Each structure stands twice: as structure tokens, then as C-alpha cells.
Tab-separated table of C-alpha atoms in Angstrom:
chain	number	residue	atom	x	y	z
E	100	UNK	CA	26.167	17.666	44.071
E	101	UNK	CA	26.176	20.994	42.770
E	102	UNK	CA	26.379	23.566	45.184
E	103	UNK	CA	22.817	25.436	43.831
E	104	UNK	CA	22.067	28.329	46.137
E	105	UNK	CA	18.540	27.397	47.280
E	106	UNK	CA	15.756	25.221	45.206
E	107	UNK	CA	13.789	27.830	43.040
E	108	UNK	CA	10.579	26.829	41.720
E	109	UNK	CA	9.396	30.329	40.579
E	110	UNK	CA	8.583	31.567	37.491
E	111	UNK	CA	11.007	31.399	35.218
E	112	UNK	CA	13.294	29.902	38.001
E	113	UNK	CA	17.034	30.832	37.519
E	114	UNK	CA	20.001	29.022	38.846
E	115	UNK	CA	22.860	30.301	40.070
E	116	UNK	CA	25.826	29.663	41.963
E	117	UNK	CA	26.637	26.580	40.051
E	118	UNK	CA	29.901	24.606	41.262
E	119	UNK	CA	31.472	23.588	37.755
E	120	UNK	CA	34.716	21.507	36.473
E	121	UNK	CA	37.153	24.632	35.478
E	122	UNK	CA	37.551	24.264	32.058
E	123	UNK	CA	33.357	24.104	31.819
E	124	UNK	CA	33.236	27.274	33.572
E	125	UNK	CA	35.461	29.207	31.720
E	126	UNK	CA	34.274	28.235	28.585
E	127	UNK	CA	30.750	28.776	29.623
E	128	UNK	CA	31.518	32.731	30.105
E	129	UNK	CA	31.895	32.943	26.200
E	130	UNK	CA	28.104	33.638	25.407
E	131	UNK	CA	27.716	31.759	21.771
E	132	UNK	CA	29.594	28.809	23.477
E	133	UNK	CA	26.991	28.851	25.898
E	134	UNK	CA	24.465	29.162	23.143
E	135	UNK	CA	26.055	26.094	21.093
E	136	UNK	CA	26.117	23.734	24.277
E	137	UNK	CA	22.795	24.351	24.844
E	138	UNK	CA	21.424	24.168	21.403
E	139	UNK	CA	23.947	20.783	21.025
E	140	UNK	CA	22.245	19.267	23.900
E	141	UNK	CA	18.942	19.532	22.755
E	142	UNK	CA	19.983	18.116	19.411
E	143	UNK	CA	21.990	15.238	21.031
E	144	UNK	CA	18.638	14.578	23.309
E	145	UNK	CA	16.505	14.063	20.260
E	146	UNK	CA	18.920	12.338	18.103
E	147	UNK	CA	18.825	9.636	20.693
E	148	UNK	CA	15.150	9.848	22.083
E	149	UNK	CA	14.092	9.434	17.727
E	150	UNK	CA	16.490	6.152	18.103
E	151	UNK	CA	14.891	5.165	21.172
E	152	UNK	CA	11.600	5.369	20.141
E	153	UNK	CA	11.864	3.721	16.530
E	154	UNK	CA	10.423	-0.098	17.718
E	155	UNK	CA	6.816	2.396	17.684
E	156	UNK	CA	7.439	3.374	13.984
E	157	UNK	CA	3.816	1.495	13.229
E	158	UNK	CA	1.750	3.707	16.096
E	159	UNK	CA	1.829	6.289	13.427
E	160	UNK	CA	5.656	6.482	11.284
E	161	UNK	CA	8.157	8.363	11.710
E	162	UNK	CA	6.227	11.598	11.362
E	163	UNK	CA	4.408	10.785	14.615
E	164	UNK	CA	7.786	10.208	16.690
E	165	UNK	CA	9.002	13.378	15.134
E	166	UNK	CA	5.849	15.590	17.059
E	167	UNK	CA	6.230	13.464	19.762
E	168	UNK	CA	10.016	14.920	20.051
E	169	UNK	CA	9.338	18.520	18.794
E	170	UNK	CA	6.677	18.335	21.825
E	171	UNK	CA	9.297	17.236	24.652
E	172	UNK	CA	11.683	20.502	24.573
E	173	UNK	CA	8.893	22.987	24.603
E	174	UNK	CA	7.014	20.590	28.004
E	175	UNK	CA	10.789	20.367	29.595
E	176	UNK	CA	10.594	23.823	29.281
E	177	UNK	CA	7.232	25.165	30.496
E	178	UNK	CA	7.217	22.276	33.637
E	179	UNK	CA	10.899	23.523	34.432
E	180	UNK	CA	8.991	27.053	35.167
E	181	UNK	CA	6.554	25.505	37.269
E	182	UNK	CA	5.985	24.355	40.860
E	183	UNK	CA	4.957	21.390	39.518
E	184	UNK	CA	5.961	17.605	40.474
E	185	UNK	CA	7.460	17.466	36.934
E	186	UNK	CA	9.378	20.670	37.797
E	187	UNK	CA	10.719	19.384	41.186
E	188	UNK	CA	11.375	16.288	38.985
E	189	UNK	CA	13.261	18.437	36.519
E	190	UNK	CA	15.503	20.040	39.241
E	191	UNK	CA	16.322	16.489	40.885
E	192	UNK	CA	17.595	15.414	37.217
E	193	UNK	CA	19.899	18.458	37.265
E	194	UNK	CA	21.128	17.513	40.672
E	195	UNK	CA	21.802	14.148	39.453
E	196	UNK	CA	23.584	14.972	36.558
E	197	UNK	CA	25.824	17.885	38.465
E	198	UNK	CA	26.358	14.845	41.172
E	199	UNK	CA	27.690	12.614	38.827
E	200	UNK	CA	29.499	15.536	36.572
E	201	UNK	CA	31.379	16.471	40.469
E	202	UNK	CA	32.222	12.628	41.275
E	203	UNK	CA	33.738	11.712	37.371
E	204	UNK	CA	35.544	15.727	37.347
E	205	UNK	CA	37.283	14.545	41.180
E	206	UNK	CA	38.177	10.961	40.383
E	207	UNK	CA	39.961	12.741	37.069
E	208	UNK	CA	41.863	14.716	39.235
E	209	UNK	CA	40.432	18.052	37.670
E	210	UNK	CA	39.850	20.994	39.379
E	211	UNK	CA	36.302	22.494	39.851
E	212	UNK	CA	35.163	26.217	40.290
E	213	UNK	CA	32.028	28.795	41.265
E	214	UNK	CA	30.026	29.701	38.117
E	215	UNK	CA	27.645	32.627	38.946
E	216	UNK	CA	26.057	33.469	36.172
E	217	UNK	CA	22.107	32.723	36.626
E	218	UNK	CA	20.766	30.648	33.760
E	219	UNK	CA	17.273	28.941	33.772
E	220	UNK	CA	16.881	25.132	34.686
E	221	UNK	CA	15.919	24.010	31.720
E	222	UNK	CA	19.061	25.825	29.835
E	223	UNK	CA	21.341	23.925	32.376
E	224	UNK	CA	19.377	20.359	31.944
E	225	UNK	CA	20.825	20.781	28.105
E	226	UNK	CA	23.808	22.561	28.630
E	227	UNK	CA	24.968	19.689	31.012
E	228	UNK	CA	24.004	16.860	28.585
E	229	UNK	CA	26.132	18.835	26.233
E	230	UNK	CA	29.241	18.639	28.795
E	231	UNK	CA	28.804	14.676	29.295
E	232	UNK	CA	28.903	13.911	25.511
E	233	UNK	CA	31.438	15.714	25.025
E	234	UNK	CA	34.198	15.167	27.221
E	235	UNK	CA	35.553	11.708	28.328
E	236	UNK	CA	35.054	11.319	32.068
E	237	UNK	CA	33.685	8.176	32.300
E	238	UNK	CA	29.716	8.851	32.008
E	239	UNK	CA	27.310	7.953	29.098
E	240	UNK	CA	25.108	10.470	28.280
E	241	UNK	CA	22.122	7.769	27.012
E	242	UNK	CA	21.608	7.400	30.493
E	243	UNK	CA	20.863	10.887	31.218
E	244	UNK	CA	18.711	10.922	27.811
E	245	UNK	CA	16.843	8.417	28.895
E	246	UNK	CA	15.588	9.422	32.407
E	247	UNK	CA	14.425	12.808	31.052
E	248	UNK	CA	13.006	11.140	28.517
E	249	UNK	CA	10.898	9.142	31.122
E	250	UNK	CA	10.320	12.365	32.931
E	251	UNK	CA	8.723	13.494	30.153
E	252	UNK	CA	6.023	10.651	29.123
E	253	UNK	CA	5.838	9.946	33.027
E	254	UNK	CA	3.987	12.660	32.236
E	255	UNK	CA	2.332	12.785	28.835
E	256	UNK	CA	1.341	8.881	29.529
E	257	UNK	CA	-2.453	9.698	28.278
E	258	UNK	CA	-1.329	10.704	25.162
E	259	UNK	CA	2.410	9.195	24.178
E	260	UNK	CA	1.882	5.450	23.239
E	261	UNK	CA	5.440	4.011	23.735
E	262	UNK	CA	3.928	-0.065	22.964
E	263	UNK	CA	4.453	-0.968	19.521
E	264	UNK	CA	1.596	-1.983	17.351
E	265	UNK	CA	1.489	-5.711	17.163
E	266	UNK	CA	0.297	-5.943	13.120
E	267	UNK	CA	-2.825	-8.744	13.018
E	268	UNK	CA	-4.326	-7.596	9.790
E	269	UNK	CA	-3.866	-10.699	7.382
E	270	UNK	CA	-3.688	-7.511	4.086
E	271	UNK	CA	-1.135	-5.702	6.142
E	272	UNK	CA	0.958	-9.034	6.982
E	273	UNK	CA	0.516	-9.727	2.773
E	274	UNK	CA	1.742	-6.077	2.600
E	275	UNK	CA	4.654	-6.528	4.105
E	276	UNK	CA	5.657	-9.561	2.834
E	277	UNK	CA	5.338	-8.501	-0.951
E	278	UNK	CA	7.582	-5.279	0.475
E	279	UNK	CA	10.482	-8.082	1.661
E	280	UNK	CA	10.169	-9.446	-1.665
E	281	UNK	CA	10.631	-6.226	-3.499
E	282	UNK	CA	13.356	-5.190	-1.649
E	283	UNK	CA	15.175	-7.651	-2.204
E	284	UNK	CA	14.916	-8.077	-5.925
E	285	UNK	CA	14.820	-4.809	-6.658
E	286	UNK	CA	18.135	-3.668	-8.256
E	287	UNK	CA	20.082	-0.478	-7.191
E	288	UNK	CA	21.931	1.633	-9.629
E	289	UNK	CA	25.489	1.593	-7.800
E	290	UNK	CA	27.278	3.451	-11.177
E	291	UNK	CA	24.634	6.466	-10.403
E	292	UNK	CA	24.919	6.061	-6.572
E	293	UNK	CA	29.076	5.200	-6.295
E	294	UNK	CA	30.878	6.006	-9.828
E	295	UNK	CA	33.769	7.852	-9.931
E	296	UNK	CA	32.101	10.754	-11.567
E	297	UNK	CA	32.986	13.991	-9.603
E	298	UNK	CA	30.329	15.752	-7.423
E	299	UNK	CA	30.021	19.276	-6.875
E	300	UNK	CA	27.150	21.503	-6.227
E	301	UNK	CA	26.734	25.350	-7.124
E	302	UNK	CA	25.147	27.429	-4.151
E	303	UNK	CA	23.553	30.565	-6.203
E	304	UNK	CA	24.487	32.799	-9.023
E	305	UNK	CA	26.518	34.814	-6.616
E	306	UNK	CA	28.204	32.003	-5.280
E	307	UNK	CA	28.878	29.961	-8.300
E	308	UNK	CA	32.268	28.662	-7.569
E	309	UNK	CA	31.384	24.795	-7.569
E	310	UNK	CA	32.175	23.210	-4.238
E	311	UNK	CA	33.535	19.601	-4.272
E	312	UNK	CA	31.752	16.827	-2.359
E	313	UNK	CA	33.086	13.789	-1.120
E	314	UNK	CA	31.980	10.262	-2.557
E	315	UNK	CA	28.646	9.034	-0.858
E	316	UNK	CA	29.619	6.011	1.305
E	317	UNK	CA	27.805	2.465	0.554
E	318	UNK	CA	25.372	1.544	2.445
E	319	UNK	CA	25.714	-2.573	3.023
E	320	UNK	CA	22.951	-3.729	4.212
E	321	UNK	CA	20.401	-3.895	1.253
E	322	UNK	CA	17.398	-3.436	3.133
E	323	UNK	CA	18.695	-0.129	5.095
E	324	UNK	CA	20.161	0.859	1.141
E	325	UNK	CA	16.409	0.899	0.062
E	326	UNK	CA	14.881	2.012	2.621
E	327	UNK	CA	17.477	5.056	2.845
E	328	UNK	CA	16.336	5.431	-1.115
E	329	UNK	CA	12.476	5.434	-1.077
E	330	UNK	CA	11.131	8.670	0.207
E	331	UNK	CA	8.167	8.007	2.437
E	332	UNK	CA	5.944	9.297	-0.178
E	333	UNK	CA	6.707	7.401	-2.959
E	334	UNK	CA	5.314	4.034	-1.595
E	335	UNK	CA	2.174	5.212	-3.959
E	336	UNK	CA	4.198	4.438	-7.047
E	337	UNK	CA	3.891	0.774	-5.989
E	338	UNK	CA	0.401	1.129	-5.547
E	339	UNK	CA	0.265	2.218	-9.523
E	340	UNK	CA	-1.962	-1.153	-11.765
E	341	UNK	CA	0.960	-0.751	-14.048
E	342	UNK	CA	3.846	-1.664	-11.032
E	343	UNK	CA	4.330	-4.838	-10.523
E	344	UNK	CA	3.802	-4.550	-6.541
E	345	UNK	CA	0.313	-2.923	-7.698
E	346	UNK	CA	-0.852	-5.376	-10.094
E	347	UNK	CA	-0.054	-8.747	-7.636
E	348	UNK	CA	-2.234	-6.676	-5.261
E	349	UNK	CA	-5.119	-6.675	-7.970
E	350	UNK	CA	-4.337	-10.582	-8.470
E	351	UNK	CA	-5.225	-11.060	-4.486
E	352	UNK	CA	-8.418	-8.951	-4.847
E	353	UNK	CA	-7.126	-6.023	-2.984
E	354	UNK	CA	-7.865	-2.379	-3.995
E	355	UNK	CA	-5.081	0.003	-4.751
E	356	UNK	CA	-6.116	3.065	-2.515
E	357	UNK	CA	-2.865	4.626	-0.335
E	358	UNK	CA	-4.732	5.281	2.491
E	359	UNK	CA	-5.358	1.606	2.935
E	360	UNK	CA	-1.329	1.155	2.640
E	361	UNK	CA	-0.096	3.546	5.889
E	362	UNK	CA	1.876	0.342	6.859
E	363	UNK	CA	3.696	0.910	3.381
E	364	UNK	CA	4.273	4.691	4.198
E	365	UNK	CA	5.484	4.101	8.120
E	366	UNK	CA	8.078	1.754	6.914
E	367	UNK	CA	9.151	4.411	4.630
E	368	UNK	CA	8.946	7.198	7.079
E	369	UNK	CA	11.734	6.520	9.578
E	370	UNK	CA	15.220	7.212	8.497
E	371	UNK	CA	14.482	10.879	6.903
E	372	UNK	CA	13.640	12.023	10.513
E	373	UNK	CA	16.732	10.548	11.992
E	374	UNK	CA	18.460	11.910	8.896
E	375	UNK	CA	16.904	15.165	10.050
E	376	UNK	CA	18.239	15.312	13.703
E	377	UNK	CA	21.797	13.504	12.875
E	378	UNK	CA	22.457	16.928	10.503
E	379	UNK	CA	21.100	19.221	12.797
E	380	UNK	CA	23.332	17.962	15.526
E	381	UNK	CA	26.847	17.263	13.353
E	382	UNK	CA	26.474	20.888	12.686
E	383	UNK	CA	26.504	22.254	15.775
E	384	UNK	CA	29.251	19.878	16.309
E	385	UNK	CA	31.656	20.918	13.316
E	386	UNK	CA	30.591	24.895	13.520
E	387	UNK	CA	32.095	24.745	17.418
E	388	UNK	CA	34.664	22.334	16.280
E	389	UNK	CA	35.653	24.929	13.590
E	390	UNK	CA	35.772	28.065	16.066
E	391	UNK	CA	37.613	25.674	18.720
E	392	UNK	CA	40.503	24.754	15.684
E	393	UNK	CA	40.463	28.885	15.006
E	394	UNK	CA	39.289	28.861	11.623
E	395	UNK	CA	35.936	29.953	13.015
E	396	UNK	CA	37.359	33.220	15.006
E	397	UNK	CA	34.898	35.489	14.457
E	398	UNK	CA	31.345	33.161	15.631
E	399	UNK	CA	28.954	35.126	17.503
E	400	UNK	CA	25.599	34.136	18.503
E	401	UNK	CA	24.348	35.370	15.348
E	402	UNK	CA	26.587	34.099	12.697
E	403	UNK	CA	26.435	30.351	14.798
E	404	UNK	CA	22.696	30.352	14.122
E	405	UNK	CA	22.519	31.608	11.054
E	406	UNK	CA	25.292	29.330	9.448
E	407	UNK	CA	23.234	26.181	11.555
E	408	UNK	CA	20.011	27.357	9.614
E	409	UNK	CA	21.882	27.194	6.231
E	410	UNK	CA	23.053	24.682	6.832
E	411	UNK	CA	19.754	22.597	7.700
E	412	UNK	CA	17.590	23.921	4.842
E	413	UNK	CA	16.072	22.279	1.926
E	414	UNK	CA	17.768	24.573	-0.305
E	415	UNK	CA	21.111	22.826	0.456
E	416	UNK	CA	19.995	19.376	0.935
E	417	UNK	CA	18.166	19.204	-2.234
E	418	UNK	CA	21.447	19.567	-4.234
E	419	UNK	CA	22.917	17.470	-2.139
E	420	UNK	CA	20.871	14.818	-3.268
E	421	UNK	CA	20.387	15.555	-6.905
E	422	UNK	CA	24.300	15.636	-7.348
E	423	UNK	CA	24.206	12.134	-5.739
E	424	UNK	CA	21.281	10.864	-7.823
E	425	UNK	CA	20.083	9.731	-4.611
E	426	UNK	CA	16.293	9.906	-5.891
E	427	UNK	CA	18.004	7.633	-8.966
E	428	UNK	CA	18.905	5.242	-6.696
E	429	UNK	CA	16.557	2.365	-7.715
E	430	UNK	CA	15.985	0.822	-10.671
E	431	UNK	CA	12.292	1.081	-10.651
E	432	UNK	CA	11.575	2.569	-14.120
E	433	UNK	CA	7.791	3.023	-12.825
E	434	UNK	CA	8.941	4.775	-9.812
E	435	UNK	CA	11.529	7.033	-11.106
E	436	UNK	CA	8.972	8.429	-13.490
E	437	UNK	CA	6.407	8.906	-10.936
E	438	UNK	CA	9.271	10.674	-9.293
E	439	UNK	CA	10.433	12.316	-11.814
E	440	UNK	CA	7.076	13.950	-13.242
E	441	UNK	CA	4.654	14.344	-10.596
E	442	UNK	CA	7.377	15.258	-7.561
E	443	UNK	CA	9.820	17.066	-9.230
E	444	UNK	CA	9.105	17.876	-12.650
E	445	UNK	CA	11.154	21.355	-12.906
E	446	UNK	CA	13.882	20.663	-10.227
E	447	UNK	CA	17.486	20.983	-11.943
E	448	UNK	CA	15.449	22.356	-15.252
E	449	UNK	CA	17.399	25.762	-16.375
E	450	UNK	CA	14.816	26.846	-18.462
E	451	UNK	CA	11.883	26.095	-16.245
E	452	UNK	CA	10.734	28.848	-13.623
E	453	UNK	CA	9.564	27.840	-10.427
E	454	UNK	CA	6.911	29.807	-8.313
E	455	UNK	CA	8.318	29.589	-5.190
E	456	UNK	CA	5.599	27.155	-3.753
E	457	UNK	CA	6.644	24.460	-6.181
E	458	UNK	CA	10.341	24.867	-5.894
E	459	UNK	CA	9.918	24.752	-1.715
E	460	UNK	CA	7.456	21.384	-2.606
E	461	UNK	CA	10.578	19.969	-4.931
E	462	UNK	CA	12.984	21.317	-2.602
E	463	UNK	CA	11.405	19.520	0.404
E	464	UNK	CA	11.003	16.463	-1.196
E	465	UNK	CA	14.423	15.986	-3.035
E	466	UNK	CA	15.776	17.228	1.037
E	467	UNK	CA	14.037	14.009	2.707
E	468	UNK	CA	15.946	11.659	0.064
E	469	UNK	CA	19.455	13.138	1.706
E	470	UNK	CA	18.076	13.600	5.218
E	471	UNK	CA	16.804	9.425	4.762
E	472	UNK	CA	19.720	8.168	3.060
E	473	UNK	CA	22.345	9.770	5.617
E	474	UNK	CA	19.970	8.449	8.128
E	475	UNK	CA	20.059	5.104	7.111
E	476	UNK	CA	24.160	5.027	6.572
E	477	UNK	CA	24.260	6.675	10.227
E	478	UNK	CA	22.347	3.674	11.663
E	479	UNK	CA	24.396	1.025	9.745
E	480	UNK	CA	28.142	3.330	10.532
E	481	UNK	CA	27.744	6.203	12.746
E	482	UNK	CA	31.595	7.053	12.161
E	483	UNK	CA	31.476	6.891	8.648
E	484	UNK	CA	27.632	8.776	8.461
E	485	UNK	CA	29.496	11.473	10.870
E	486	UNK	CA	32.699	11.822	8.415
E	487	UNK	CA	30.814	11.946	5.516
E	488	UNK	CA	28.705	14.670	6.644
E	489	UNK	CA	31.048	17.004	8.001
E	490	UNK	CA	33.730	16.825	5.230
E	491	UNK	CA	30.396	18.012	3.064
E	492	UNK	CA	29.560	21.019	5.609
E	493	UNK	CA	33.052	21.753	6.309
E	494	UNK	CA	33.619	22.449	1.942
E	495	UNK	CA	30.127	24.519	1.805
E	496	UNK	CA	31.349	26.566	4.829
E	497	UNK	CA	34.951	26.807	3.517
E	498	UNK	CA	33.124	28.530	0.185
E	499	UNK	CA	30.678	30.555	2.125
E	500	UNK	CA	33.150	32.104	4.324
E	501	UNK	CA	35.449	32.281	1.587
E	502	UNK	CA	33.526	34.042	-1.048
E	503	UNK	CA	31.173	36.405	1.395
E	504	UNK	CA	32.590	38.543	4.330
E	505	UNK	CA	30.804	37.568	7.336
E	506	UNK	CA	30.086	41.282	8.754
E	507	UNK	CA	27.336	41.909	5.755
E	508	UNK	CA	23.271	41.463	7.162
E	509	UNK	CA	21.907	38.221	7.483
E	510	UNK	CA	19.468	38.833	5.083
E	511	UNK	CA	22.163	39.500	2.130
E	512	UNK	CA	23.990	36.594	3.541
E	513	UNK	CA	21.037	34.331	3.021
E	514	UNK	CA	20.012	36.197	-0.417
E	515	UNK	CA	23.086	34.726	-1.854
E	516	UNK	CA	24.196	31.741	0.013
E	517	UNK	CA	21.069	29.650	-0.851
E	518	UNK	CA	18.992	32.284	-3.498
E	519	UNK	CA	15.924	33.073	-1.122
E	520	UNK	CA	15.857	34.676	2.285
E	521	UNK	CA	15.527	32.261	5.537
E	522	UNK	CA	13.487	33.068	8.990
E	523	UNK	CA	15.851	32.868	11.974
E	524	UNK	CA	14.100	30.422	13.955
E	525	UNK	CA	16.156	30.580	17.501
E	526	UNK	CA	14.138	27.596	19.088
E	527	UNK	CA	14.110	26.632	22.611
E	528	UNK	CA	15.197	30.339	23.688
């Protein structure tokens, strides 16, 4: 295993003396690579843990597996600082993974080296994920996932409910089957979705230059295509006396109140949260792919999380999917107007002004249709979802990089990149 100089359970515990493949090591002593593999790690882990845990989408939607997730990293963290069973559980993991990192590195015929620089456990838990995703010797990093996942509601078992709801309610069974039915009769507009018209979105006044976007990929599968079009909110349009959905539920003697419909919002709720973590980790991916091709020569810590932050915010993803239509995307003349004026009744309006509450509210909302619909095409084609994305971050970094020096402050940077200034929030540090 690796050669750890003695089992530290102190505060803030720091490990040292790490025996590492060679090429690991040396490209661990360049500190925003250390950064990105750490940061990638925890990205990859809850990518796969919001897969994992998407048969418990009716315990409470998507929203619910999203805490549970945001909750894991912070626990991993605290118990890894703690002479705790968790924490001795925590270090074993490590061992484990360095064991089987030592064996694959051998068998490849690759040399291995000392590593002295102290980092904390928990940094080196992600950091070695990191490695075994992205190199090919032989090991699949789901396993790993997965046992510190079970680490994790080993010990938050009183309060993480991994058993799926079994659904007994004879409304929420008539629920669902009216949803089947609307899905699939519901028509899609492919011209607005998959035309030939060009797509390009402008970043700010200052960086008006329109940047090209590649054509959004078809989803097959009709019922992931809707599902990756109907933001999680919008399920109360059906609920409308005027909707067809709404009215047969009058005809049955049921009332039209959304908070009696939550199975009609969890069903909605999943693929904008795996949208959410499949963006966050393909750009950490592309931003160190980028630096590792050269055209990134100048990353530091700073300039990695800052571009990772633009790249992540509402601001961004919004026009991403008004230039696709993507809120379009159903030919529900009911539901586009609900969407239309009570969600986003200024968005894209030139002569409207927003106060900046409503534009983050449209912002947010227009952001979930991207982050759902890329979820959706990364469930049905991973490759494709990962292409797609990428070739879109790559042209919005090829502008911002083109058009603004990357030695000016942060703040100016975000001023004119996306129009408003961002908080640099460095999670997991």
C-alpha cells in the first residue's frame, strides 16, 4: 500500500510521505494541478453518487438527492479530522485505493516515487479518485465511488433513506398514468429544437463578439426528450382547468392544488441536477485539458476557479438555453405561455429592465432547462452529452481569453464576461 508515515488521526490530520506512480507525483508538485484533481474528484464523486441514487427520486425529487450530496463532501471532510470510526474508516479507504493504485502502476511496468508534500486525508481521498478516472490502468473508479459512498450513509443511516418509495396512492398511480399519456402525445417542436438556423450567444456589451455554438444533439428517446424539456416547476401549468391534463383531473373529481401533485414535480426534478454536476465536472475536465494541450499556459489557482465559476453560472446557461429554444421545446401552447409570462416575462426583452432579483429568478430558471436537457442527453449518450458540452465551453473560453487579458482583477473579469460580479466560492477547501 502506500508507504504513509504513521496513521494520524489528529486534528486536521496531514499525510505525508506518500509513495506515488512518477508521473502522479510530478504533476502533483504544480499547485493548481493539485487544486483541479482535487476539485475533479469531488465532481466525478457526485456525478456518480446523483446517478446512483436516482431509483429514490420519489423520497423527495431530485432536490432532495442534491442536499443529500452537497451534505457528503462537507461529513467526508469533518469525520476525516476526527478520531472517529468513520475517520479510521476514511484512512482504510485511502489505503485501499493507494493499494490498488501501487498493484495496477507495477503490473504497467511504471515506475513509482516518494511524494512529501503533507496534504490532508480528505484532499488525498479526492485527489486519488481523480488519478483512477483518469488514467487507464485497469481500475474503475465506480467502485471506489461507491464504498465511500457507503462510508458515508453507514453513517448518516438515521437520516439518508436509500429505499425507494413504493407509490400505493390510487390519485398518484392516476397521476402518473395521465403523465405517460401526455408524454407521449405531446408533440415536440424539432424545427425550434434542431433547424439549421445558426446559434450564437453574446456574453455582455463588452464582449459582444457573438460566439458560435454547436447544433444541440437529439435526444431519442421521447420520454428522456420531455422530461429533459419540462423544468421541474412547470408541472403546475398542467394543473391549469384550461390544460387538458387539468381539466381530465376535474372530470375524475380531483382538485387542482400543486401541492397535492409532488409526484408530478419529482418526476420533473431529476435530470437538471445531473445536468448540474455533468457541467461542473466537464469543466474541470476541458479547463485542465486546455492547460495540458498549452493553450491554457498561464492557469493558476485563481484564474482555474474563476473561469470554473463562469463557467457554471446562470448567467451563461440561461443563453444557452434561450438560443436553443430549449424552454420552446414543447408544443404545449398552455404551457409555453405560462412559461413565457409568469417565469420569464422580461428575459431576452431589450427594452425591459430587470431589477436584479427578477433577472437572477429568470436567469435561474431558463439555467435548469440547459442544466435538465444536457442531463437527460448525458444519460441517453454520455459521449455525445460530453462533446457537445465542451465544444460549447471550449468557443466561450476561446472568446473570453481572446477578447480580455487574463492578468486584469477578477472582479473586472467577471464585470464583463457575464455583466454582474460573481462570489468566488472555493468549496471543499
Amino acid at each position: 500500500m502506500l508507504a504513509i508515515a504513521a496513521p494520524n488521526y489528529l486534528p486536521n490530520p496531514q499525510v505525508e510521505a506518500i509513495s506515488l506512480p512518477h508521473h502522479f507525483s510530478t504533476l502533483l508538485k504544480i499547485p493548481w494541478v493539485r487544486t483541479h484533481m482535487f476539485h475533479h474528484g469531488c465532481e466525478l464523486f457526485k456525478l456518480e453518487t446523483y446517478r446512483k441514487m436516482q431509483s429514490t427520486l420519489m423520497n423527495g425529487g431530485g432536490g432532495q438527492i442534491k442536499n443529500t450530496i452537497h451534505d457528503s463532501i462537507p461529513f467526508i471532510r469533518r469525520e476525516s479530522q476526527e478520531n472517529s470510526v468513520t475517520g479510521q474508516q476514511l484512512q482504510q479507504f485511502l489505503n485501499l485505493m493507494a493499494q490498488e493504485i501501487r498493484v495496477a502502476t507495477l503490473s504497467a511496468g511504471q515506475p513509482m516515487t516518494t511524494f512529501n508534500q503533507k496534504l490532508p486525508l480528505y484532499r488525498w481521498i479526492f485527489i486519488s479518485i481523480s488519478y483512477i478516472s483518469s488514467v487507464d490502468i485497469g481500475l474503475d473508479v465506480r467502485f471506489f465511488v461507491d464504498r465511500l459512498l457507503q462510508i458515508y450513509i453507514d453513517a448518516n443511516s438515521q437520516r439518508v433513506n436509500l429505499i425507494p418509495r413504493i407509490i400505493t396512492d390510487p390519485i398518484e398511480f392516476e397521476v402518473l398514468e395521465m403523465l405517460r399519456d401526455y408524454i407521449d402525445c405531446v408533440k415536440v417542436n424539432y424545427e425550434q429544437l434542431f433547424g439549421t438556423t445558426k446559434r450564437t450567444i453574446v456574453m455582455t456589451p463588452t464582449l459582444r463578439e457573438p460566439i458560435d455554438l454547436p447544433s444541440l444533439p437529439p435526444i431519442h428517446d421521447k420520454n428522456l426528450l420531455i422530461r429533459g424539456l419540462m423544468h421541474r416547476e412547470t408541472y403546475r401549468a398542467l394543473l391549469r382547468s384550461h390544460h387538458p391534463f387539468g381539466n381530465r383531473l376535474l372530470e375524475l373529481g380531483y382538485g387542482l392544488d400543486p401541492r397535492n401533485y409532488n409526484v408530478l414535480k419529482f418526476e420533473f426534478s431529476f435530470f437538471d441536477g445531473m445536468g448540474d454536476f455533468f457541467l461542473a465536472h466537464e469543466a474541470s475536465v476541458l479547463l485542465y485539458e486546455l492547460y495540458d494541450k498549452s493553450r491554457l499556459s498561464e492557469m493558476r489557482c485563481h484564474l482555474y476557479h474563476m473561469l470554473r465559476l463562469i463557467l457554471g453560472t446562470n448567467t451563461l446557461l440561461a443563453k444557452l438555453a434561450f438560443a436553443y429554444g430549449l424552454h420552446q421545446g414543447i408544443l404545449d401552447d398552455e404551457l409555453n405561455g405560462v412559461i413565457r409570462k409568469e417565469y420569464i416575462p422580461t428575459y431576452g426583452s431589450m427594452s425591459s429592465k430587470q431589477n436584479d432579483d427578477e433577472r437572477v429568478y429568470q436567469e435561474e430558471f431558463l439555467g435548469d432547462y440547459f442544466e435538465a436537457y444536457v442531463g437527460a442527453l448525458f444519460w441517453e449518450q454520455p459521449k455525445v452529452a460530453a462533446e457537445f458540452v465542451r465544444a460549447i465551453y471550449h468557443n466561450v473560453l476561446e472568446a473570453i481569453t481572446k477578447q480580455l487579458p487574463p492578468d486584469i482583477s477578477y472582479s473586472h473579469w467577471t464585470w464583463n464576461v457575464i455583466g454582474r460580479s460573481l462570489v468566488d466560492k472555493r468549496t471543499y477547501n
